[in-house]
PDB file of C-alpha atoms in Angstrom:
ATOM      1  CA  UNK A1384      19.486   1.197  -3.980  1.00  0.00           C
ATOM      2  CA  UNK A1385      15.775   0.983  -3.610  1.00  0.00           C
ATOM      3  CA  UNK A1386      14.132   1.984  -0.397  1.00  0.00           C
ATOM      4  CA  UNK A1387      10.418   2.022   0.357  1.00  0.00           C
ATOM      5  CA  UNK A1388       9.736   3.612   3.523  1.00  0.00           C
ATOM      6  CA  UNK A1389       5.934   3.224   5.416  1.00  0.00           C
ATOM      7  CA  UNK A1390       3.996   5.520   7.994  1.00  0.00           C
ATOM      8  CA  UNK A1391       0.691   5.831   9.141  1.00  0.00           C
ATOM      9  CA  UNK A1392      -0.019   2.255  10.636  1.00  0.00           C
ATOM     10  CA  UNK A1393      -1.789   2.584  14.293  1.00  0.00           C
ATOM     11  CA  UNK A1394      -4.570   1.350  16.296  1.00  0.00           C
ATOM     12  CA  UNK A1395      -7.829   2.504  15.228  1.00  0.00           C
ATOM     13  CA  UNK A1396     -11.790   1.845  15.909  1.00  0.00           C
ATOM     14  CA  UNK A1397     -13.679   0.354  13.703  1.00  0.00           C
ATOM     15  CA  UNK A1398     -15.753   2.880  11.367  1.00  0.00           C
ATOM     16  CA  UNK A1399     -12.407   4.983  11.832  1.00  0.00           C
ATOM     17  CA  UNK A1400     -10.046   6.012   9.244  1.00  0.00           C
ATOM     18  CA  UNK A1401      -6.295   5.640   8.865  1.00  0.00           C
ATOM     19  CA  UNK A1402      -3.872   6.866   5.836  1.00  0.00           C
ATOM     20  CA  UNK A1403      -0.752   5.311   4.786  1.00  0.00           C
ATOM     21  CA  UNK A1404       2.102   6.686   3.175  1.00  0.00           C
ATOM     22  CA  UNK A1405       5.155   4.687   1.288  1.00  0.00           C
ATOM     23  CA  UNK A1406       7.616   7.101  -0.223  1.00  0.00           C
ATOM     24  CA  UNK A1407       9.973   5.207  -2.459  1.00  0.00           C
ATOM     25  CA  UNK A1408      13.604   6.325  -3.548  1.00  0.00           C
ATOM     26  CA  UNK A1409      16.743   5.085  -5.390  1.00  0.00           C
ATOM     27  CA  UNK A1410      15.020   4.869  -8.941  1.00  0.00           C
ATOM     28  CA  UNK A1411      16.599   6.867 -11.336  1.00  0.00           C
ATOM     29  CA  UNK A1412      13.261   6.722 -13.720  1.00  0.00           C
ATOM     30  CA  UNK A1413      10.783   6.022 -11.045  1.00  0.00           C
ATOM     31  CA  UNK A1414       8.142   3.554 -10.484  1.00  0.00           C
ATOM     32  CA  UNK A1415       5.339   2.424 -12.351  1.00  0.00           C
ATOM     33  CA  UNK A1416       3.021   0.060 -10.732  1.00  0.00           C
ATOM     34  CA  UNK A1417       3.173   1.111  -7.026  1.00  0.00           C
ATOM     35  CA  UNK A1418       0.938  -1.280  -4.510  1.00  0.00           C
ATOM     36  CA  UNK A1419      -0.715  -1.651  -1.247  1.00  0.00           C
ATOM     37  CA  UNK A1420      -0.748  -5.267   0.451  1.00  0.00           C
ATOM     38  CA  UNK A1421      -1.745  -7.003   3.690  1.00  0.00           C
ATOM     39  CA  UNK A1422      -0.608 -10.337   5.210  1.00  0.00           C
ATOM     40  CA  UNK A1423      -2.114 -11.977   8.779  1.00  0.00           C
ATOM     41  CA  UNK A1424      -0.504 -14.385  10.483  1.00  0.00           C
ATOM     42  CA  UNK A1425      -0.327 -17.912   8.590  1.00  0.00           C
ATOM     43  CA  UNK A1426      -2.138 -16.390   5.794  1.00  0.00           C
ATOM     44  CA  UNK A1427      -0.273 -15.230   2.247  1.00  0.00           C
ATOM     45  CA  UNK A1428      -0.315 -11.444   1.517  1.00  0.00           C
ATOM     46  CA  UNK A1429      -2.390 -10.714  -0.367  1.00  0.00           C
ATOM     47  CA  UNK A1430      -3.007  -7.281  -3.341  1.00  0.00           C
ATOM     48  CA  UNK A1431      -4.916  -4.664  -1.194  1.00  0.00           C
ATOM     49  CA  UNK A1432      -4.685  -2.182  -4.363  1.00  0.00           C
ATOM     50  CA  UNK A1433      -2.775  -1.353  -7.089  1.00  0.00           C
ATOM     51  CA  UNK A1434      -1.833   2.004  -8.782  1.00  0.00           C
ATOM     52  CA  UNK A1435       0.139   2.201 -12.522  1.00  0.00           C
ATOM     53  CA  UNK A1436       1.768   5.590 -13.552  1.00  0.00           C
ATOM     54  CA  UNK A1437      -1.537   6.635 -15.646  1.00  0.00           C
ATOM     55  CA  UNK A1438      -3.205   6.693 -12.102  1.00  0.00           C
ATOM     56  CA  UNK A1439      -5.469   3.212 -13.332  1.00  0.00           C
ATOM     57  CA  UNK A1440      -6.501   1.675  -9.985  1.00  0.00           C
ATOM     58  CA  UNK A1441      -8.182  -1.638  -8.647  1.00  0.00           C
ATOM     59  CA  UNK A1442      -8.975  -2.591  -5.502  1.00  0.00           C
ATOM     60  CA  UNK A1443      -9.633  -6.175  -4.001  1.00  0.00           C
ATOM     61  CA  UNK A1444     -13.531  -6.874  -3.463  1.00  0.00           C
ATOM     62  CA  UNK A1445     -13.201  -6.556   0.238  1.00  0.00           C
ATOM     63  CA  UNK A1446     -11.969  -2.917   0.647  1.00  0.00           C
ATOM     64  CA  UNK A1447     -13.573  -1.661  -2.512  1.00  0.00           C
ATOM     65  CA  UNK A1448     -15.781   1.340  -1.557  1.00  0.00           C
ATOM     66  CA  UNK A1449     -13.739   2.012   1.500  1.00  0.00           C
ATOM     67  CA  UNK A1450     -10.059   2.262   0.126  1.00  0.00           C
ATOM     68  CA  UNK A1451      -8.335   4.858  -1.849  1.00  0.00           C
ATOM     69  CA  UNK A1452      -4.954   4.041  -3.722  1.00  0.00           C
ATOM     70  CA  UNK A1453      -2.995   7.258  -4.794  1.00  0.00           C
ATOM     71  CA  UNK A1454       0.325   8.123  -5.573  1.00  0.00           C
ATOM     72  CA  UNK A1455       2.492  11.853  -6.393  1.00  0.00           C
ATOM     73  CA  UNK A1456       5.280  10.951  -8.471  1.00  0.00           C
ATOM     74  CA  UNK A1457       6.779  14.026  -8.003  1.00  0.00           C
ATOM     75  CA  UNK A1458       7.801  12.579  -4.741  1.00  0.00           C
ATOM     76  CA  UNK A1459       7.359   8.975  -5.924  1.00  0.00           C
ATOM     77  CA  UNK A1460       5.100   8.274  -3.013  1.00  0.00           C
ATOM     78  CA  UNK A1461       2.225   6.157  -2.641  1.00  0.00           C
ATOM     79  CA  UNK A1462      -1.049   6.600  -0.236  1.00  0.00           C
ATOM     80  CA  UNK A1463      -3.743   4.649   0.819  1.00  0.00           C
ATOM     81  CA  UNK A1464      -6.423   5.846   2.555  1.00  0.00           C
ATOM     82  CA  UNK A1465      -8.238   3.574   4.379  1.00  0.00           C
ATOM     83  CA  UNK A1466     -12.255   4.661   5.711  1.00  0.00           C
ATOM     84  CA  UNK A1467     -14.784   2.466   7.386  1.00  0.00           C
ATOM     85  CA  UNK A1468     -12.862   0.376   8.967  1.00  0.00           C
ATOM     86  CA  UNK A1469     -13.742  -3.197   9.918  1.00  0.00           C
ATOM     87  CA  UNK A1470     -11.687  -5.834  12.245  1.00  0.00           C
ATOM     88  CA  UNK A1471     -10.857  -7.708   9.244  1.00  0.00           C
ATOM     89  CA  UNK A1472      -8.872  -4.870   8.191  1.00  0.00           C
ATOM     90  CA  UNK A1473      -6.274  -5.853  11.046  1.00  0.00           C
ATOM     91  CA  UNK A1474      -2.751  -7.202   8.967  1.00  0.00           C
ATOM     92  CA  UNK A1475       0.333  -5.701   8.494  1.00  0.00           C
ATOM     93  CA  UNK A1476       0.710  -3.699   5.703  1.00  0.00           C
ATOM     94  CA  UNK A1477       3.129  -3.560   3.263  1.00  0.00           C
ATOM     95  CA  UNK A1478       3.479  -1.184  -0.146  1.00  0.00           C
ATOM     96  CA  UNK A1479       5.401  -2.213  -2.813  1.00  0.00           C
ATOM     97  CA  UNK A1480       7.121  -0.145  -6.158  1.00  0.00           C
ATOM     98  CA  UNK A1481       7.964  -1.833  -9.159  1.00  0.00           C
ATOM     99  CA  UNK A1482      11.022   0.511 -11.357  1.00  0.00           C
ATOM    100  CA  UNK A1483      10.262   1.744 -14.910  1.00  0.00           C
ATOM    101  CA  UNK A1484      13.904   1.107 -15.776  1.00  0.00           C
ATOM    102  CA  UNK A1485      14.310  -2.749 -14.690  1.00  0.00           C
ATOM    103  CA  UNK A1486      10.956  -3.979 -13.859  1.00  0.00           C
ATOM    104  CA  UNK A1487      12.238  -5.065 -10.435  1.00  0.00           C
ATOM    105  CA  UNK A1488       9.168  -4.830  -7.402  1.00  0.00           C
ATOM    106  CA  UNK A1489      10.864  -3.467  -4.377  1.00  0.00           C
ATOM    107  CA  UNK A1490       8.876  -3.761  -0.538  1.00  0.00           C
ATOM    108  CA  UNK A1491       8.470  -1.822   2.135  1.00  0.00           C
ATOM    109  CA  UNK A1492       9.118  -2.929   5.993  1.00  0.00           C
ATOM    110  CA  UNK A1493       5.071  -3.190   6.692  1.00  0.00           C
ATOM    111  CA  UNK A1494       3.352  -0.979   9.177  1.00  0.00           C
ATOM    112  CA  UNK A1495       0.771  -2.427  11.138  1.00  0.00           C
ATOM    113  CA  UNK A1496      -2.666  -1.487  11.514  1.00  0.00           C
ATOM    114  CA  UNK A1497      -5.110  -2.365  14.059  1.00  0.00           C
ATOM    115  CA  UNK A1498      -8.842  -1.932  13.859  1.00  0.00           C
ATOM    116  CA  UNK A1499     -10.747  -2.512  17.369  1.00  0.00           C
ATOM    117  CA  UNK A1500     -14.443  -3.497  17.770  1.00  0.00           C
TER     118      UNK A1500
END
């Protein structure tokens, strides 16, 4: 089975920096597009970034600039590393893995990340 597992999420002023980490498991051919999203309360989530096995990225218009999406498949794990960061930023974070083999997206738990003014 298919287990994302997050770490990184904390409280954090803003201009300050966090780094996430998601390392996936359970695919026997790995992942190809691996993800960063957020969700607030009573809001959808909503795509953060995006990462596909050729290491092709895009990045929402609000954290483009700031955020960096990367990923090592040799331990099929995906980063984000967030800079500059604003009180917007605050949401619960969640990555997300989609499998080469099946084309099935898998989530993580969601870490949450706090940005103080």
């Amino acid at each position: 089975q298919v287990q994302l597992v997050e770490s990184g999420g904390g409280l954090v002023q803003a201009g300050g920096s966090l780094r996430l980490s998601c390392a996936a498991s359970g695919s026997v051919f790995g992942f190809n597009n691996m993800g960063w999203y957020r969700q607030v309360p009573g809001k959808q989530r909503e795509l953060v970034a995006v990462i596909i096995g050729g290491g092709s990225t895009n990045y929402a218009d609000s954290v483009k600039g700031r955020f960096t999406i990367s990923r090592d498949d040799a331990k099929n794990t995906v980063y984000l590393q967030m800079n500059s960061l604003k009180p917007e930023d605050t949401a619960v974070y969640y990555c997300s893995a989609e499998t080469r083999l099946f084309s099935t997206t898998y989530w993580g738990q969601g870490t949450q990340v706090t940005v103080s003014s």
